Amino acid sequence: MSRLKRLISEIHRRSLWQVLLIYVGAAWACFELIDTVTDRLALPPWLPGLAIVLFLLALPIVVATALIQDSGPATTVSDPTLIPVEDGGSEASRKQRLLTWRNAGLSFMAALAVWGVVATGWLVFGSEGGTPPAGEERPSVAVLPLVNRSGLEEDEYFTDGIHDEILTQLSKISGLSVRARTSVMEYRDSPKNIRQIGEELNARYLMEGGVQRAGETVRINVQLVDSETDEHVFADTYDRGLSVQNLLAVQQELALRIADALRATLTPQERDQIERVPTENLEAYEAYLTARDYRRRWRMRGESERIAIQSYEQAMALDPQFAQAFAELSAYQSTIYYLFGRDTDRLARARALADTAYSIDPDLAAVHVALGTLHYYGEKDYERALEELAIAANLEPNNSEVYRRMAAVQRRAGRWEEALANAKRAVELSPREVERLGSLGTTYLYLRDYSAAIRTFDRSIALRPDEYYAYYWKTLAILLQGADRQKLYEAYQQPRPRTWLGVVSFPWRYTLRVLNEYVSDTVLVRQLPASSDSLDYFLAKATLYSTVGESGLARAHYDSA
């Protein structure tokens, strides 16, 4: 017992209790700070754990330095009846305490410094300043179409709008890999089970649910499911009054809930983007949702185009600070200008809308998409277009359309490898969208990777067997690869191509006829053009003769052109 008393006395004399208490308190405070810094800078989630390990490793040094022996001489007592008294103010004691506290502090600072070096190294040399690694390392999520539980057809656009906005919020989180709307919409009312859908979308986590609007209230119920295990990650029901603030709050809460459940760290920029409120006017918001619904029917011009533009303008009139509406209408006008005739008034309108959107909110992704689209489609300024689209990709790292546009601009600018990388990224985010696959396949074709091009077009054909474009490009890839004529003809044999508005663009139409003429010696039927007085006809025929090595015939057709 006397030894235990002496040990306790020594521990007390050497201030070990105080040192340990202060060390643990300081370590805890630093851990809280480190945890906050890790979250704010989007550092790897294992860094707070590293801090704990380093503080624990430093703890034995603190204890050891507190228990080292005094270097001074032992105190002797000549009279056994007297009680020896410690000289707390002696020089040796002061040095002992100083050594204990100094070494404890140095141990703590060393542990903190090691953590700081690792964290700084990750920021400088790690995943691009804290951005989570791309691809399969990030949790993959698909938000399936929400069910319109009110049963009213006029509420369909409202339900789709909520679904679209949830996807938009998730697209801002770089720690997730979010599947695009176009790829998930085919699963509305799908009989396929969760595992099948997850495999087809290459997404592990699926969110499903429904929206019910009744009078001045709305109920949104959702559940997040692990498609590999069929286990529920979470399920929630939100009952809210019908207002823009309430709807946006639910969408924001859902995005943050999914990110938290899947341990995706948000950067301060991402949190700020999610918490933005585009408008507080319910009528403006509903007009905006209507505009988006009709804008997606862009191939059906006329009435759909008129309603989309009219609805955007209504939203802007109801809320002149609705930057998202200004930006989307600008991009829409630039697209119409490019695809359906060079109307300079339309281009001027697109430019004015983009400038207004930028003046309202220069940090909105849609604003930079509008500017990028304007520079690309309207002005052919590829460098400025890429600068704007890169900003948009940084603000919405899961926006498949942004990567598709970047790839298209980079191809025009001759930046082939960058175009291929962005085309792949667009397909990763929207794996069941034939337009994305077409863009990737043609990029492979231009890079002369014909095998990869053919595989990509096969994926597109499997998704949409009646689509005309994939057959054409696959046929051309086989031809360029040097395949025999019979194989080429077999690739071209297909259901009659579904044309766009009943019209196939003239160069492609004649090219297909020339392809058929080229392989006609293997078939009984010979399909010839109705006339041969078209410039496009001679150019297409010359190109194909040149491709197959018939230089004389190619030259003759170029001369005719």
XYZ file of C-alpha atoms in Angstrom, residues 97-406:
310
model
C 7.548 20.734 -14.246
C 8.894 22.820 -17.093
C 10.250 19.709 -18.805
C 6.960 17.859 -18.313
C 4.784 20.649 -19.697
C 7.199 21.482 -22.499
C 7.469 17.905 -23.752
C 3.709 17.399 -23.448
C 3.088 20.532 -25.469
C 5.693 19.561 -28.038
C 4.128 16.094 -28.387
C 0.717 17.647 -28.950
C 2.052 20.140 -31.481
C 3.977 17.413 -33.296
C 0.820 15.294 -33.672
C -1.107 18.314 -34.909
C 1.691 19.235 -37.322
C 1.789 15.734 -38.828
C -1.962 15.899 -39.432
C -1.600 19.345 -40.983
C 1.107 18.119 -43.350
C -1.070 15.183 -44.478
C -4.139 17.423 -44.946
C -2.158 20.048 -46.859
C -0.579 17.364 -49.015
C -4.014 16.025 -49.884
C -5.265 19.486 -50.808
C -2.252 20.188 -53.020
C -1.551 16.783 -54.510
C -4.738 14.829 -53.818
C -7.982 14.615 -55.720
C -7.895 18.140 -57.169
C -8.313 20.142 -54.026
C -10.686 17.816 -52.262
C -12.978 16.822 -55.127
C -13.941 13.177 -54.623
C -12.516 10.784 -57.177
C -14.600 10.221 -60.273
C -16.263 7.052 -61.481
C -17.137 4.030 -59.415
C -15.420 5.284 -56.243
C -18.291 7.708 -55.700
C -21.698 6.386 -54.605
C -23.912 6.129 -57.701
C -27.512 7.315 -57.379
C -30.532 7.252 -59.678
C -33.746 9.093 -58.835
C -36.570 7.207 -60.518
C -39.598 9.123 -61.852
C -41.910 10.149 -59.034
C -45.482 8.893 -59.117
C -48.260 11.447 -59.512
C -50.454 10.257 -56.658
C -53.172 12.870 -57.178
C -54.182 11.055 -60.367
C -54.864 14.344 -62.162
C -53.230 14.756 -65.545
C -52.654 18.478 -64.964
C -50.464 17.589 -61.964
C -48.150 15.439 -64.088
C -45.903 18.373 -65.041
C -45.785 19.420 -61.364
C -44.647 15.958 -60.251
C -42.058 15.776 -63.026
C -40.864 19.240 -62.047
C -40.267 18.165 -58.440
C -38.374 15.119 -59.716
C -36.306 17.303 -62.027
C -35.437 19.760 -59.250
C -34.314 16.963 -56.917
C -31.979 15.754 -59.671
C -30.711 19.294 -60.170
C -29.892 19.597 -56.483
C -28.079 16.260 -56.456
C -26.148 17.205 -59.594
C -24.350 19.861 -57.539
C -22.721 17.276 -55.230
C -19.354 16.133 -56.580
C -19.160 13.322 -54.020
C -22.010 11.498 -55.809
C -22.410 10.079 -59.305
C -25.996 10.943 -60.260
C -27.777 9.441 -63.251
C -29.369 11.930 -65.620
C -33.088 12.457 -66.020
C -33.217 11.209 -69.611
C -31.849 7.814 -68.610
C -34.224 7.288 -65.687
C -37.487 8.441 -67.298
C -37.924 5.163 -69.185
C -38.514 3.449 -65.834
C -41.796 5.226 -65.190
C -44.287 2.423 -64.436
C -41.579 -0.129 -65.270
C -42.247 -3.754 -64.229
C -38.515 -4.294 -63.656
C -37.303 -4.834 -60.099
C -34.847 -2.652 -58.215
C -31.863 -4.905 -58.916
C -32.511 -4.935 -62.687
C -32.885 -1.174 -62.848
C -29.749 -0.645 -60.790
C -27.749 -2.875 -63.108
C -29.046 -1.204 -66.264
C -28.306 2.278 -64.926
C -25.061 1.197 -63.281
C -26.366 2.809 -60.101
C -26.198 1.175 -56.701
C -28.701 3.415 -54.911
C -32.185 4.136 -56.245
C -34.620 6.707 -54.896
C -38.303 6.233 -55.613
C -41.453 7.874 -54.325
C -44.436 10.006 -55.190
C -46.025 13.444 -55.025
C -49.605 14.205 -54.039
C -50.982 17.720 -54.372
C -54.307 18.472 -52.716
C -55.511 22.052 -52.466
C -52.929 24.117 -50.615
C -50.857 21.176 -49.393
C -48.438 18.753 -50.976
C -47.136 15.406 -49.715
C -43.836 14.002 -50.969
C -42.835 10.526 -49.864
C -39.491 8.990 -50.860
C -37.282 6.031 -50.051
C -33.656 5.340 -50.862
C -32.891 1.677 -51.606
C -29.646 -0.225 -52.064
C -30.249 -2.037 -55.352
C -27.618 -4.679 -54.603
C -29.097 -5.758 -51.265
C -32.674 -4.445 -51.648
C -32.297 -2.827 -48.207
C -33.804 0.555 -47.365
C -31.248 3.228 -46.566
C -33.993 5.597 -45.409
C -37.636 6.482 -46.036
C -39.334 9.820 -45.356
C -42.640 11.584 -45.873
C -42.859 15.378 -46.162
C -46.190 17.171 -45.653
C -45.913 20.835 -46.540
C -48.037 23.821 -47.380
C -47.994 24.613 -51.090
C -45.368 27.332 -51.422
C -42.118 27.693 -53.307
C -40.189 27.979 -50.050
C -41.605 24.700 -48.760
C -41.046 22.831 -52.025
C -37.467 24.019 -52.365
C -36.793 23.271 -48.696
C -37.897 19.655 -49.217
C -35.703 19.319 -52.311
C -32.725 20.768 -50.451
C -33.344 18.549 -47.436
C -33.574 15.462 -49.640
C -30.309 16.252 -51.404
C -28.528 16.777 -48.086
C -30.146 13.643 -46.603
C -28.959 11.479 -49.504
C -25.463 12.961 -49.343
C -25.302 12.330 -45.597
C -26.657 8.771 -45.881
C -24.067 7.909 -48.545
C -21.263 9.748 -46.705
C -20.669 12.222 -49.525
C -18.850 15.280 -48.182
C -20.149 18.632 -49.386
C -17.867 21.571 -50.075
C -18.957 25.027 -48.889
C -19.625 25.940 -52.532
C -21.881 22.902 -53.013
C -23.824 23.631 -49.840
C -24.274 27.230 -50.944
C -25.521 26.121 -54.378
C -28.039 23.719 -52.835
C -29.376 26.341 -50.438
C -30.039 28.896 -53.188
C -33.676 29.897 -53.738
C -34.326 30.624 -57.450
C -37.684 32.328 -56.842
C -40.193 32.874 -54.052
C -43.131 33.371 -56.406
C -45.275 30.226 -56.689
C -46.935 31.303 -59.959
C -43.542 32.052 -61.504
C -42.257 28.678 -60.344
C -45.219 26.804 -61.838
C -44.841 28.695 -65.144
C -41.162 27.733 -65.120
C -42.005 24.049 -64.589
C -44.460 24.232 -67.510
C -41.777 25.797 -69.714
C -39.306 23.027 -68.919
C -41.926 20.398 -69.678
C -42.636 21.804 -73.145
C -38.988 22.636 -73.849
C -38.151 18.938 -73.673
C -40.439 18.406 -76.657
C -38.076 20.535 -78.759
C -38.288 18.192 -81.748
C -42.008 18.934 -81.872
C -41.795 22.533 -83.003
C -44.733 24.858 -83.403
C -47.123 24.698 -80.475
C -44.665 23.153 -78.009
C -42.021 25.752 -78.801
C -44.568 28.577 -78.484
C -45.842 27.369 -75.090
C -42.318 26.834 -73.746
C -41.170 30.350 -74.676
C -44.428 31.903 -73.490
C -44.188 30.105 -70.124
C -40.570 31.174 -69.592
C -41.524 34.772 -70.347
C -44.446 34.524 -67.936
C -42.124 33.292 -65.195
C -39.708 36.156 -65.874
C -42.524 38.715 -65.857
C -43.826 37.426 -62.508
C -40.309 37.455 -61.014
C -37.798 39.703 -62.827
C -35.026 38.251 -60.601
C -35.664 34.654 -61.723
C -32.173 34.096 -63.178
C -32.728 30.402 -63.876
C -35.660 31.177 -66.189
C -33.708 33.873 -68.059
C -30.732 31.540 -68.506
C -32.717 28.526 -69.702
C -34.690 30.584 -72.211
C -31.415 32.030 -73.532
C -29.938 28.551 -74.088
C -33.210 27.440 -75.711
C -33.194 30.390 -78.121
C -29.534 29.763 -79.046
C -30.348 26.114 -79.764
C -33.323 26.999 -81.983
C -31.148 29.539 -83.802
C -28.517 26.890 -84.513
C -30.834 24.051 -85.514
C -33.704 25.753 -87.294
C -32.374 28.747 -89.197
C -30.083 31.664 -88.538
C -32.557 34.213 -87.234
C -30.398 37.141 -86.064
C -33.235 38.584 -83.959
C -33.476 35.296 -82.068
C -29.722 35.304 -81.467
C -29.857 38.885 -80.184
C -32.654 37.847 -77.821
C -30.559 34.924 -76.552
C -27.636 37.263 -75.906
C -29.777 39.782 -74.013
C -31.320 37.036 -71.863
C -27.904 35.587 -71.002
C -26.571 39.023 -70.036
C -29.601 39.660 -67.821
C -29.248 36.259 -66.127
C -25.563 36.928 -65.466
C -26.314 40.333 -63.947
C -28.835 38.702 -61.574
C -26.756 35.700 -60.471
C -23.267 35.165 -61.932
C -22.732 32.067 -59.754
C -25.583 30.020 -61.231
C -24.640 27.015 -63.365
C -27.487 27.597 -65.825
C -26.153 31.093 -66.521
C -22.810 29.711 -67.665
C -24.545 26.999 -69.707
C -26.476 29.775 -71.470
C -23.314 31.774 -72.143
C -21.451 28.678 -73.327
C -24.303 27.745 -75.654
C -24.434 31.295 -77.008
C -20.678 31.378 -77.693
C -20.802 27.939 -79.334
C -23.994 27.990 -81.390
C -24.265 31.697 -82.046
C -20.711 33.003 -82.248
C -18.511 29.953 -82.953
C -16.174 31.193 -80.201
C -15.031 27.805 -78.956
C -12.571 28.971 -76.313
C -15.071 31.246 -74.571
C -17.709 28.539 -74.839
C -15.414 26.031 -73.128
C -14.531 28.521 -70.392
C -18.204 29.041 -69.544
C -19.072 25.341 -69.717
C -16.135 24.489 -67.450
C -17.544 26.884 -64.841
C -20.945 25.210 -65.189
C -19.368 21.755 -64.768
C -17.651 22.931 -61.597
C -20.960 24.204 -60.201
C -22.947 21.115 -61.298
C -20.447 18.247 -61.598
C -23.201 15.719 -62.361
C -24.801 17.593 -65.241
C -24.562 15.202 -68.201
C -25.693 17.825 -70.714
C -22.807 20.123 -69.795
C -20.258 17.400 -70.527
C -21.962 16.566 -73.815
C -21.764 20.194 -74.898
C -18.137 20.430 -73.830
